Coordinates of C-alpha atoms in Angstrom, one line a residue:
M11 CA 0.0 0.0 0.0
E12 CA 1.2 3.5 -0.8
N13 CA 2.6 5.4 2.1
K14 CA 1.0 8.7 2.9
I15 CA 3.1 11.7 1.9
T16 CA 4.1 13.4 5.1
P17 CA 5.5 16.9 5.8
K18 CA 8.9 15.4 6.1
H19 CA 8.5 13.9 2.6
T20 CA 7.5 17.2 1.1
I21 CA 10.5 18.9 2.7
I22 CA 12.8 16.2 1.2
F23 CA 11.1 16.7 -2.2
C24 CA 11.5 20.5 -2.1
V25 CA 15.2 20.3 -1.0
I26 CA 16.1 17.8 -3.7
T27 CA 14.2 19.7 -6.5
F28 CA 15.5 23.1 -5.6
V29 CA 19.1 21.9 -5.1
L30 CA 19.1 20.1 -8.4
T31 CA 17.5 22.9 -10.4
W32 CA 19.4 25.8 -8.9
S33 CA 22.7 23.9 -9.3
L34 CA 22.0 23.4 -13.0
L35 CA 21.1 27.0 -13.4
A36 CA 24.3 28.1 -11.6
V37 CA 26.3 26.6 -14.4
I38 CA 25.1 29.3 -16.8
P39 CA 26.7 32.4 -15.1
L40 CA 29.6 30.4 -13.7
T41 CA 30.7 29.3 -17.2
G42 CA 30.0 32.7 -18.8
M43 CA 27.0 31.6 -20.7
K44 CA 24.0 33.9 -21.3
Y45 CA 20.6 32.7 -20.1
G46 CA 18.5 31.4 -23.0
A47 CA 21.2 32.2 -25.6
G48 CA 23.1 29.3 -27.3
L49 CA 22.4 25.6 -27.4
N50 CA 24.1 24.7 -24.1
S51 CA 22.2 27.4 -22.1
M52 CA 18.9 26.3 -23.6
L53 CA 19.6 22.6 -22.9
L54 CA 20.3 23.4 -19.2
V55 CA 17.1 25.4 -18.9
S56 CA 15.1 22.7 -20.6
A57 CA 16.7 20.1 -18.2
C58 CA 15.4 22.1 -15.3
M59 CA 11.9 21.4 -16.3
F60 CA 12.4 17.7 -15.4
M61 CA 14.0 18.3 -12.0
P62 CA 10.6 18.2 -10.2
T63 CA 9.9 14.7 -11.6
I64 CA 13.4 13.6 -10.6
G65 CA 12.7 15.1 -7.1
N66 CA 9.5 13.1 -6.9
I67 CA 11.3 9.9 -7.9
L68 CA 14.2 10.3 -5.6
T69 CA 12.0 11.2 -2.7
R70 CA 9.9 8.1 -3.2
L71 CA 13.1 6.0 -3.3
I72 CA 14.6 7.6 -0.2
T73 CA 11.4 7.3 1.8
K74 CA 10.5 3.9 0.3
Q75 CA 7.0 5.1 -0.7
G76 CA 6.8 3.2 -3.9
F77 CA 5.3 4.3 -7.2
S78 CA 1.7 2.9 -7.1
D79 CA 0.1 6.4 -6.9
F80 CA 2.3 8.4 -9.3
K81 CA -0.7 10.4 -10.6
L82 CA 0.4 9.9 -14.2
A83 CA -2.5 7.8 -15.5
P84 CA -4.8 9.9 -17.7
K85 CA -8.1 8.8 -16.1
F86 CA -10.2 10.0 -19.0
K87 CA -13.3 8.1 -18.0
G88 CA -15.9 10.4 -16.4
N89 CA -13.5 13.4 -16.8
G90 CA -14.1 14.4 -20.4
K91 CA -15.4 17.9 -19.4
D92 CA -12.3 18.5 -17.2
Y93 CA -10.0 17.6 -20.1
L94 CA -11.9 19.9 -22.5
F95 CA -11.7 22.6 -19.9
A96 CA -7.9 22.0 -19.5
Y97 CA -7.4 22.2 -23.3
F98 CA -9.1 25.6 -23.7
V99 CA -9.2 27.5 -20.4
F100 CA -5.8 29.2 -20.8
S101 CA -6.3 30.0 -24.5
I102 CA -9.4 32.0 -23.4
L103 CA -7.7 33.6 -20.4
I104 CA -4.6 34.6 -22.4
Y105 CA -6.6 36.2 -25.2
L106 CA -8.8 38.0 -22.6
G107 CA -5.6 39.2 -21.0
V108 CA -4.3 40.6 -24.3
V109 CA -7.6 42.4 -24.8
V110 CA -7.3 44.0 -21.3
Y111 CA -3.8 45.1 -22.0
Y112 CA -4.6 46.8 -25.3
L113 CA -7.7 48.4 -23.9
I114 CA -5.3 50.2 -21.5
Y115 CA -2.5 50.7 -23.9
R116 CA -4.4 51.4 -27.1
E117 CA -1.6 53.4 -28.6
Q118 CA 0.5 50.2 -28.7
F119 CA -2.0 48.1 -30.6
T120 CA -1.8 47.4 -34.4
L121 CA -3.1 44.7 -36.7
T122 CA -0.8 45.4 -39.7
D123 CA 2.3 47.2 -38.4
G124 CA 3.5 45.2 -35.4
I125 CA 7.1 44.5 -34.6
I126 CA 6.6 40.9 -35.8
Y127 CA 5.0 42.1 -39.0
Q128 CA 7.9 44.5 -39.5
A129 CA 10.4 41.8 -38.8
A130 CA 8.8 39.6 -41.5
A131 CA 9.1 42.6 -44.0
G132 CA 5.3 43.0 -44.2
G133 CA 3.6 41.8 -47.3
E134 CA 0.0 41.9 -48.4
N135 CA -0.8 38.4 -46.9
M136 CA 1.0 39.0 -43.6
L137 CA -2.2 39.8 -41.6
L138 CA -3.8 36.6 -42.9
M139 CA -0.7 34.6 -42.0
Q140 CA -0.7 36.1 -38.5
I141 CA -4.3 35.0 -38.0
I142 CA -3.6 31.5 -39.3
N143 CA -0.5 31.3 -37.0
L144 CA -2.6 32.3 -34.0
V145 CA -5.3 29.8 -34.8
V146 CA -2.7 27.0 -35.2
A147 CA -0.9 28.0 -32.0
T148 CA -4.2 27.9 -30.1
I149 CA -5.0 24.4 -31.4
I150 CA -1.6 22.8 -30.9
S151 CA -0.1 24.7 -27.9
P152 CA -1.9 22.5 -25.2
V153 CA -0.2 19.4 -26.5
I154 CA 3.0 20.5 -28.2
N155 CA 5.0 21.1 -25.0
V156 CA 3.3 18.4 -22.9
I157 CA 6.3 16.2 -22.3
P158 CA 8.5 18.9 -20.7
T159 CA 5.5 20.3 -18.8
L160 CA 4.9 16.8 -17.4
G161 CA 8.4 17.0 -16.2
E162 CA 7.3 19.8 -13.9
E163 CA 3.8 18.7 -13.1
I164 CA 4.7 15.2 -12.0
G165 CA 6.6 16.9 -9.2
W166 CA 4.5 20.0 -8.3
R167 CA 1.0 18.7 -8.8
G168 CA 1.7 15.0 -8.6
Y169 CA 3.7 15.0 -5.4
L170 CA 3.9 18.4 -3.6
L171 CA 0.2 19.2 -3.9
Y172 CA -0.9 15.9 -2.4
G173 CA 1.7 16.1 0.3
L174 CA 0.6 19.5 1.3
K175 CA -3.0 18.5 1.1
N176 CA -2.4 15.8 3.6
S177 CA -0.8 18.3 6.0
C178 CA -3.1 21.4 5.6
G179 CA -6.1 20.7 3.4
S180 CA -6.8 21.4 -0.2
V181 CA -7.1 25.2 -0.3
K182 CA -3.8 25.9 1.6
A183 CA -2.1 23.1 -0.4
V184 CA -3.1 24.7 -3.7
I185 CA -1.8 28.1 -2.5
F186 CA 1.4 26.9 -1.1
T187 CA 2.2 24.7 -4.1
G188 CA 1.8 27.8 -6.4
L189 CA 4.0 29.9 -4.1
I190 CA 6.8 27.3 -4.0
W191 CA 6.6 26.8 -7.7
G192 CA 7.0 30.5 -8.2
I193 CA 10.0 30.8 -5.9
W194 CA 11.6 27.9 -7.7
H195 CA 11.9 30.2 -10.8
A196 CA 13.8 32.9 -8.9
P197 CA 17.3 32.2 -10.4
M198 CA 15.7 32.2 -13.9
I199 CA 14.0 35.5 -13.3
A200 CA 17.3 36.9 -11.9
M201 CA 18.9 35.9 -15.2
G202 CA 16.3 37.6 -17.3
H203 CA 13.5 35.1 -17.8
N204 CA 10.2 36.8 -18.8
Y205 CA 11.1 40.3 -17.7
G206 CA 14.7 40.9 -18.7
T207 CA 17.1 42.6 -16.2
D208 CA 16.5 46.3 -16.9
Y209 CA 13.5 47.3 -14.7
P210 CA 13.0 49.1 -11.3
G211 CA 13.4 46.7 -8.4
Y212 CA 15.4 44.1 -10.3
P213 CA 15.3 41.2 -9.6
F214 CA 12.9 41.2 -6.7
V215 CA 10.0 42.8 -8.4
G216 CA 10.3 40.2 -11.2
I217 CA 10.5 37.3 -8.8
L218 CA 7.4 38.6 -7.0
L219 CA 5.5 38.9 -10.3
M220 CA 6.6 35.4 -11.2
V221 CA 5.2 34.1 -7.9
V222 CA 1.9 35.8 -8.6
F223 CA 1.9 34.3 -12.1
C224 CA 2.6 30.8 -10.9
L225 CA 0.1 31.1 -8.0
S226 CA -2.7 32.3 -10.4
I227 CA -2.2 29.6 -13.1
G228 CA -1.3 27.0 -10.5
I229 CA -4.7 27.3 -8.8
I230 CA -6.4 26.2 -12.0
E231 CA -3.9 23.4 -12.7
S232 CA -4.2 22.1 -9.1
Y233 CA -8.0 22.2 -9.3
L234 CA -7.9 20.0 -12.4
T235 CA -5.4 17.6 -10.8
L236 CA -7.5 17.2 -7.7
R237 CA -10.7 16.7 -9.8
T238 CA -9.2 14.1 -12.1
D239 CA -6.5 12.6 -9.7
S240 CA -4.1 12.9 -12.6
V241 CA -1.3 15.4 -13.5
L242 CA -2.1 15.2 -17.3
P243 CA -4.7 18.0 -17.3
A244 CA -2.3 20.3 -15.5
A245 CA 0.4 19.5 -18.0
I246 CA -2.0 20.3 -20.8
C247 CA -2.7 23.7 -19.2
H248 CA 1.0 24.3 -18.6
S249 CA 1.7 23.5 -22.2
A250 CA -0.9 26.0 -23.4
V251 CA 0.5 28.7 -21.2
N252 CA 4.1 28.1 -22.6
G253 CA 2.9 28.0 -26.1
L254 CA 0.6 31.1 -26.0
A255 CA 2.3 33.3 -23.4
A256 CA 3.9 35.6 -26.0
V257 CA 0.8 36.0 -28.2
G258 CA 0.3 39.6 -27.1
I259 CA 3.5 40.6 -28.9
T260 CA 1.8 39.8 -32.2
F261 CA -0.2 43.1 -31.9
V262 CA 2.4 45.4 -30.4
N263 CA 3.9 48.2 -32.5
T264 CA 6.8 49.1 -30.2
A265 CA 9.7 47.3 -28.6
E266 CA 9.7 49.8 -25.7
C267 CA 7.0 48.0 -23.6
N268 CA 7.5 47.5 -19.9
P269 CA 7.7 43.7 -19.6
L270 CA 6.4 43.9 -16.0
L271 CA 3.1 45.2 -17.4
G272 CA 2.8 43.2 -20.6
P273 CA 1.9 42.5 -23.4
T274 CA 3.2 38.9 -22.7
Y275 CA 1.1 36.8 -20.4
A276 CA 3.8 37.1 -17.7
G277 CA 3.0 40.8 -17.4
I278 CA 0.7 41.8 -14.5
I279 CA -2.0 43.4 -16.8
P280 CA -2.6 40.4 -19.1
L281 CA -2.7 38.3 -16.0
I282 CA -5.7 40.1 -14.5
P283 CA -8.4 37.8 -15.9
T284 CA -6.5 34.8 -14.6
I285 CA -6.0 36.3 -11.1
L286 CA -9.8 36.9 -10.9
Y287 CA -10.7 33.5 -12.3
G288 CA -8.2 31.8 -10.0
G289 CA -9.9 33.4 -7.0
Y290 CA -13.2 31.9 -8.2
I291 CA -11.6 28.5 -8.7
L292 CA -10.2 28.6 -5.2
H293 CA -13.7 29.1 -4.0
R294 CA -14.8 26.1 -6.0
I295 CA -12.0 24.0 -4.4
R296 CA -13.3 24.9 -1.0
K297 CA -17.0 24.4 -2.0
E298 CA -16.4 21.0 -3.7
D299 CA -14.2 19.9 -0.8
L300 CA -11.6 18.4 -3.1

C-alpha cells in the first residue's frame, strides 16, 4: 500500500528539487553563458523542467514510498469535461488578458504594423498569416509542450500538492504549491527570464510577479489535478501557457513596452483575468471539498 506523503517527505522533495534545479542554473553564469542564448544554455534550462519529476522519484526511493500512486495515469473516464476545460481554459484567459492590456495601452495596438509584422518585412498576406498562426498556435499549444511540462507537473502537482493536502487541506495546499513553484523560478528570473534585467526593483519585483503568475495559473492546474486525480490536465494547461504566453507581442507596435506590465502573459495586466478567475476556482475547491 502507498505510504502517505508526510510533511517530512514534502520537505525532502523540495530540497532535492531546488538543489538540483538551482545547481544546474548556476552553471550558466559560472561558465560565462547567457541565459537562453546558445544551445548549451537552452539545454540546461530545458533540463530544469524535469527536475521536479526527478525530485518526486528520488523522494519516493529515499522514503520507500513506492510508485503505485504516481498520478500519471490519464483517467479520461468520467473526466471528459475537465480535459476539455484544460485544453481551452488558458487560451481563453490569455486572449482575454491581451484584450485587457490593449484596452489600457491602445496606442501600442496594431493589426498590420506590429514588430513581428515588420520583422517579416510585411507583405499583403501578412495579416492573414498572423491570423492563421494564432489559430494554429491555439490548437496545438496545449499538447506540443506536454512532455517537458509533465516534467514539472509530476513533481509539483503529482507530489507536492498531495503532500501539502495531507498536511493542511486542499485550499492551503493549492496556494502553497503555487507559491513554492513561483519561488523555484527565482534564479531564472534573476537571469532575465520573462522580464529581462532592466527594470526598477530588479530582480525582486520580477520574482514577486513570477510568484503571482505561478500562483494564479497553479490554482487552476491544481484544481484539475484534484478533480481528475491525474497530472495530465495540469500538463496540458501548462503547455498551453508556454505556447501562447507571448501571443500579445503579435499586436504590439513598439519594442519599448514595460515587460512587468505586458503584453506577454507574464506581465501583470494580461494576467488580471487569470487572477480573478483563480480566485473563483479557489472558492470552487473549497466548495467542492476536493
